[in-house]
XYZ file of C-alpha atoms in Angstrom:
378
model
C 10.725 2.343 17.297
C 13.599 4.938 18.652
C 16.228 6.203 16.124
C 18.555 7.358 18.605
C 19.034 7.970 22.445
C 16.990 11.371 22.041
C 13.899 9.623 20.849
C 13.651 7.402 24.429
C 10.260 7.719 25.739
C 9.893 9.170 28.846
C 8.048 6.803 31.346
C 4.309 7.448 32.295
C 2.247 5.813 34.837
C -0.299 3.430 33.813
C -3.884 3.599 34.135
C -6.752 0.949 34.008
C -10.463 1.060 32.735
C -13.365 -1.458 32.140
C -13.726 -0.841 28.616
C -11.624 -1.816 25.916
C -8.289 -0.218 24.962
C -4.844 -1.290 24.466
C -1.703 0.719 23.779
C -0.829 0.833 20.071
C 2.812 0.418 18.563
C 3.767 -0.284 15.132
C 6.716 -2.453 13.906
C 9.451 -1.477 11.249
C 12.868 -2.605 10.585
C 16.114 -1.333 9.586
C 18.909 -3.759 7.445
C 22.312 -3.079 8.107
C 24.408 -2.496 4.822
C 28.424 -2.004 5.589
C 28.684 0.153 9.019
C 25.557 2.334 8.056
C 21.882 1.588 7.990
C 19.264 1.526 5.429
C 15.430 2.785 6.232
C 12.889 0.096 5.310
C 9.744 2.422 4.445
C 6.349 -0.029 4.854
C 3.085 1.939 4.281
C 0.102 0.951 6.844
C -2.031 1.197 3.994
C -1.723 -0.035 0.018
C -4.901 0.507 -1.207
C -3.759 4.095 -2.930
C -0.842 4.760 -4.920
C 1.276 8.143 -5.027
C 3.809 10.250 -2.969
C 4.952 8.958 0.231
C 5.482 10.822 3.203
C 8.493 9.689 5.227
C 9.179 10.181 9.269
C 12.679 11.600 9.422
C 13.075 9.728 12.699
C 12.447 6.264 11.729
C 11.607 4.145 9.025
C 7.441 4.725 8.856
C 5.795 5.972 5.859
C 2.600 6.362 4.427
C 0.606 7.347 1.257
C 0.440 11.084 1.303
C -3.302 12.042 2.087
C -5.972 11.560 5.171
C -6.710 7.962 4.146
C -3.059 6.456 4.916
C -1.354 9.165 7.159
C -1.920 8.183 11.145
C -3.748 10.401 12.995
C -1.377 12.848 14.942
C 1.384 13.119 12.509
C 3.294 16.307 12.768
C 3.784 17.316 8.852
C 7.244 19.251 8.750
C 7.569 19.231 4.724
C 5.351 18.334 1.730
C 7.007 14.755 1.877
C 8.525 14.633 5.594
C 6.426 13.839 8.935
C 7.331 13.108 12.549
C 5.050 9.875 13.056
C 3.105 8.972 15.964
C 5.818 6.813 17.381
C 7.759 9.948 18.610
C 4.866 10.974 21.392
C 6.325 11.525 24.686
C 4.060 11.351 27.486
C 4.634 14.352 29.701
C 4.669 14.460 33.509
C 1.549 15.571 35.197
C -0.523 15.251 32.589
C -2.942 12.420 33.449
C -4.664 12.500 29.620
C -1.324 11.430 28.548
C -0.949 8.063 30.048
C -2.426 5.284 27.931
C -5.466 3.400 29.142
C -5.345 -0.604 29.582
C -8.098 -3.354 29.788
C -9.127 -5.855 31.429
C -8.911 -8.563 28.721
C -7.896 -9.724 25.649
C -7.967 -7.052 22.791
C -8.213 -9.741 20.119
C -10.530 -12.415 21.194
C -12.727 -10.837 23.411
C -15.031 -8.683 22.959
C -15.762 -7.572 18.987
C -12.410 -9.054 18.376
C -11.333 -5.888 16.728
C -7.250 -5.822 15.841
C -5.688 -2.432 17.255
C -3.742 -0.379 14.354
C -2.849 3.092 14.237
C -6.140 4.987 13.283
C -6.143 7.420 10.435
C -8.363 10.600 10.153
C -12.299 10.889 9.739
C -12.806 7.861 11.599
C -15.117 6.819 14.851
C -13.206 5.705 18.009
C -14.192 5.687 21.570
C -12.223 7.822 23.751
C -11.164 7.847 27.399
C -10.554 11.238 28.774
C -10.126 10.565 32.705
C -9.432 7.323 34.883
C -12.082 4.948 34.912
C -14.067 7.495 32.846
C -17.052 6.719 30.612
C -16.145 5.706 27.030
C -17.327 8.517 24.831
C -17.898 7.846 21.366
C -15.776 10.819 19.496
C -14.425 11.197 15.733
C -10.756 11.610 14.758
C -10.596 14.769 12.951
C -7.678 16.258 10.912
C -6.466 19.522 12.488
C -6.954 22.026 9.208
C -10.644 20.697 9.512
C -11.001 22.127 13.592
C -12.233 25.620 14.468
C -9.297 28.180 14.941
C -9.361 28.071 18.728
C -8.630 24.442 18.607
C -5.804 24.292 16.457
C -4.294 26.750 18.459
C -4.486 24.568 21.649
C -1.267 23.472 23.034
C -0.460 19.748 22.099
C 2.479 17.642 21.212
C 3.596 15.154 18.526
C 1.524 12.324 17.893
C -1.818 14.049 19.362
C -4.830 14.422 16.945
C -8.356 16.223 17.967
C -11.448 14.327 18.193
C -14.896 15.883 18.186
C -17.159 14.526 21.133
C -20.819 13.321 19.583
C -23.687 14.749 21.580
C -22.005 17.992 22.079
C -19.749 20.016 20.604
C -16.299 19.671 22.449
C -13.349 19.007 20.868
C -10.344 17.314 22.937
C -6.608 16.718 21.675
C -5.285 12.995 22.564
C -3.406 10.815 20.968
C -3.583 6.621 19.823
C -2.914 5.131 23.206
C -6.515 6.448 24.598
C -8.754 5.731 21.741
C -9.963 2.410 20.019
C -12.089 2.104 16.717
C -15.768 2.291 16.694
C -17.441 -1.004 15.376
C -21.324 -1.466 14.152
C -23.209 -2.456 16.762
C -21.070 -0.879 19.823
C -23.121 0.226 22.796
C -20.248 1.702 24.628
C -20.449 1.814 28.625
C -21.914 -0.650 30.351
C -24.126 0.977 32.529
C -27.245 3.239 31.077
C -29.273 6.115 32.050
C -32.368 8.227 30.508
C -31.958 11.087 32.222
C -28.893 13.770 32.550
C -25.592 12.338 31.249
C -27.351 8.770 30.278
C -29.531 10.425 27.982
C -26.822 12.520 26.209
C -25.185 9.422 26.217
C -27.243 7.496 24.339
C -27.887 10.279 22.006
C -24.212 10.487 21.127
C -24.364 6.846 20.600
C -26.837 7.320 17.708
C -24.933 10.091 16.283
C -21.589 7.905 16.103
C -24.111 5.130 14.675
C -25.041 7.580 12.091
C -21.786 9.080 11.306
C -20.074 5.511 11.024
C -22.411 4.486 8.557
C -21.901 7.634 6.802
C -18.200 7.537 6.625
C -18.333 3.690 5.413
C -20.868 4.403 2.498
C -18.533 7.185 1.442
C -15.246 4.879 1.065
C -17.699 2.328 -0.560
C -18.622 4.695 -3.401
C -15.106 5.518 -3.681
C -13.855 2.299 -4.076
C -16.483 1.721 -6.506
C -15.663 4.847 -8.346
C -12.324 3.641 -8.490
C -13.139 0.180 -9.513
C -15.117 1.557 -12.621
C -11.877 4.047 -13.705
C -10.206 3.302 -16.906
C -6.541 2.499 -16.836
C -4.286 5.707 -17.089
C -3.323 6.546 -20.817
C -0.082 4.669 -21.939
C 1.398 3.945 -25.104
C 0.957 0.269 -26.093
C 3.888 -1.362 -27.920
C 4.437 -4.880 -29.545
C 7.857 -4.980 -29.775
C 11.114 -3.666 -27.992
C 12.360 -0.321 -28.790
C 15.941 0.449 -28.656
C 16.787 4.103 -27.136
C 19.943 6.111 -27.470
C 23.071 3.942 -28.531
C 21.485 0.673 -28.179
C 21.175 -1.369 -31.077
C 19.163 -4.330 -31.812
C 21.708 -6.770 -33.786
C 19.751 -9.117 -36.718
C 21.357 -12.385 -36.891
C 22.566 -13.907 -40.011
C 20.250 -16.466 -41.381
C 23.254 -19.317 -41.850
C 23.961 -18.607 -37.884
C 20.278 -19.543 -37.018
C 20.268 -23.285 -35.804
C 17.680 -25.481 -37.540
C 15.708 -28.014 -36.185
C 14.950 -32.025 -37.181
C 11.167 -31.532 -37.290
C 9.053 -32.240 -40.360
C 5.710 -30.779 -41.787
C 4.266 -33.774 -41.399
C 4.993 -34.557 -37.777
C 1.434 -34.602 -35.600
C 2.430 -31.511 -33.824
C 5.401 -30.085 -35.283
C 7.814 -28.264 -33.092
C 5.178 -28.529 -30.535
C 5.315 -28.277 -26.651
C 5.726 -32.150 -26.249
C 7.617 -32.787 -29.376
C 11.234 -33.451 -29.407
C 12.469 -30.073 -31.057
C 15.929 -29.481 -30.910
C 15.395 -25.554 -30.610
C 12.327 -25.705 -28.169
C 14.756 -27.775 -26.022
C 17.737 -25.275 -26.301
C 14.877 -22.495 -25.406
C 15.319 -20.846 -29.142
C 12.856 -20.204 -30.911
C 12.336 -21.273 -34.793
C 12.911 -18.559 -37.765
C 10.145 -19.039 -40.396
C 13.008 -19.280 -42.956
C 14.940 -22.000 -41.576
C 12.290 -24.170 -39.775
C 11.885 -27.174 -41.927
C 8.073 -27.640 -40.695
C 7.201 -24.513 -42.500
C 3.852 -22.685 -41.715
C 3.245 -25.597 -39.255
C 6.011 -24.843 -36.904
C 4.299 -24.319 -33.165
C 7.730 -22.877 -32.018
C 7.315 -19.257 -33.380
C 4.993 -17.795 -30.516
C 7.285 -14.409 -30.560
C 7.268 -14.004 -34.307
C 3.608 -14.619 -34.391
C 2.761 -12.946 -31.192
C 0.669 -15.880 -30.373
C -0.312 -14.618 -26.810
C -2.962 -16.176 -24.593
C -5.918 -14.025 -24.696
C -5.897 -11.549 -21.455
C -7.809 -8.898 -20.463
C -7.202 -5.809 -17.558
C -8.685 -6.046 -14.616
C -9.294 -3.462 -11.549
C -8.181 -5.620 -8.539
C -9.094 -4.967 -5.009
C -6.586 -2.817 -3.444
C -3.546 -3.411 -5.800
C -4.120 -1.233 -8.647
C -4.572 -2.654 -12.288
C -3.476 -6.170 -13.423
C -3.598 -8.418 -16.493
C -5.275 -11.811 -16.314
C -5.397 -14.957 -19.030
C -9.029 -15.532 -20.098
C -8.005 -19.178 -20.140
C -6.004 -21.640 -18.161
C -2.011 -21.735 -19.034
C -0.194 -24.981 -18.964
C 2.826 -25.735 -17.134
C 5.668 -24.440 -19.375
C 3.456 -23.021 -22.023
C 4.077 -19.465 -23.555
C 2.618 -17.025 -22.156
C 3.664 -13.567 -23.316
C 6.750 -11.418 -24.464
C 7.693 -8.548 -22.275
C 8.599 -5.735 -24.269
C 9.840 -2.469 -23.158
C 12.647 0.325 -24.145
C 16.033 -0.863 -24.650
C 18.492 1.265 -22.631
C 22.195 1.243 -21.695
C 23.540 1.141 -18.106
C 24.109 5.145 -18.281
C 20.453 5.938 -19.308
C 19.414 3.197 -16.582
C 21.329 4.937 -13.727
C 19.813 8.127 -15.003
C 16.227 7.054 -14.904
C 16.625 5.456 -11.732
C 17.815 8.698 -10.467
C 14.989 10.549 -11.918
C 12.314 8.037 -10.553
C 14.136 8.648 -6.789
C 14.115 12.198 -7.284
C 10.440 12.566 -8.316
C 8.670 9.750 -6.127
C 8.453 7.614 -9.393
C 7.867 4.008 -8.419
C 5.594 2.554 -11.079
C 8.807 1.020 -13.088
C 10.433 -1.863 -13.643
C 14.234 -2.638 -15.377
C 15.682 -5.991 -16.392
C 19.037 -6.684 -17.074
C 19.578 -8.280 -20.432
C 22.938 -8.594 -20.582
C 26.286 -6.464 -19.030
C 25.530 -3.643 -21.503
C 21.782 -3.696 -22.085
C 18.538 -3.074 -19.716
C 14.838 -3.369 -20.477
C 12.767 -0.426 -18.977
C 9.245 -1.508 -18.639
C 7.203 1.840 -17.061
C 4.326 0.014 -15.168
C 1.972 2.921 -15.817
C -0.966 0.686 -15.188
C 0.046 -2.820 -13.983
C 0.813 -2.601 -10.559
C 3.117 -5.374 -8.385
C 3.330 -7.747 -12.059
């Protein structure tokens, strides 16, 4: 993605190799509004919540931390990066040219889908034209020796550690592809010299791959067993500031024609006038009295639910039984605020990277603010 004329890539020579590799790209979009453009931020990993790191040259964004952010991104501030899309291949540097393969990367060997690699990943790396693909680990620059950190490198490059040796090298996304369990690397073998070193490197890569995999699985298990973050449970809407809840006069409340002797007075399949008009019966007005089945809000007759930890989508609320079409589920409760308070909260959320909230307009002067402290993507 190019944000302007200054971001255009310089041409670089193409190379080919016998083992699997493909060039990496990322797609994102810009939506137009008036004469300007609005950035649409898309994170490559939605498994974690939190602060976003945004590219200052294009719409790409990642969750902060080593789990999501693509290797090679240059961090320029606490929430600003220059992403790997802006890597520029330097003329005269052969290791800057990307490497292609002679078969389909998706449906051939391994069927691995190429994506931008984050840190702490085992990969295969090609240093030279038609060179052996060597197993390596993508390292975060802060975790490599100082002399490696000081080596000259460009935006989009990251250090890799070669298994079977103690060497490091700065490379970029277009010269590596992800290791998969069972990979054997190069097609030629040997038991002496470089062949023996390569065999040992593969064994180290396999062990490291399994170690990282177990660490991630343990972390996911730990996350799934966690309790929801603390929150205050409320049962009714809470007016804030100048907002008031008006109580209707009993004489103004509509009255239905249901009888207490009906099979299902004011029920789901009944001909209750209030139900048809999407009104709830009032306990002091409804002729059906205590048998009225159209007082779910007042009596809080909700289906039984439970809080669960979803797979990569935060906390969620699920019903413990099937719910019929058109059946009442739950009242959406929160803080009732006016437009002034609504705009103030939106501004505060934007300035502090708060994204877990939902606002619903009830009428032209009142909004319902619901902080999503434990329910994500609801």
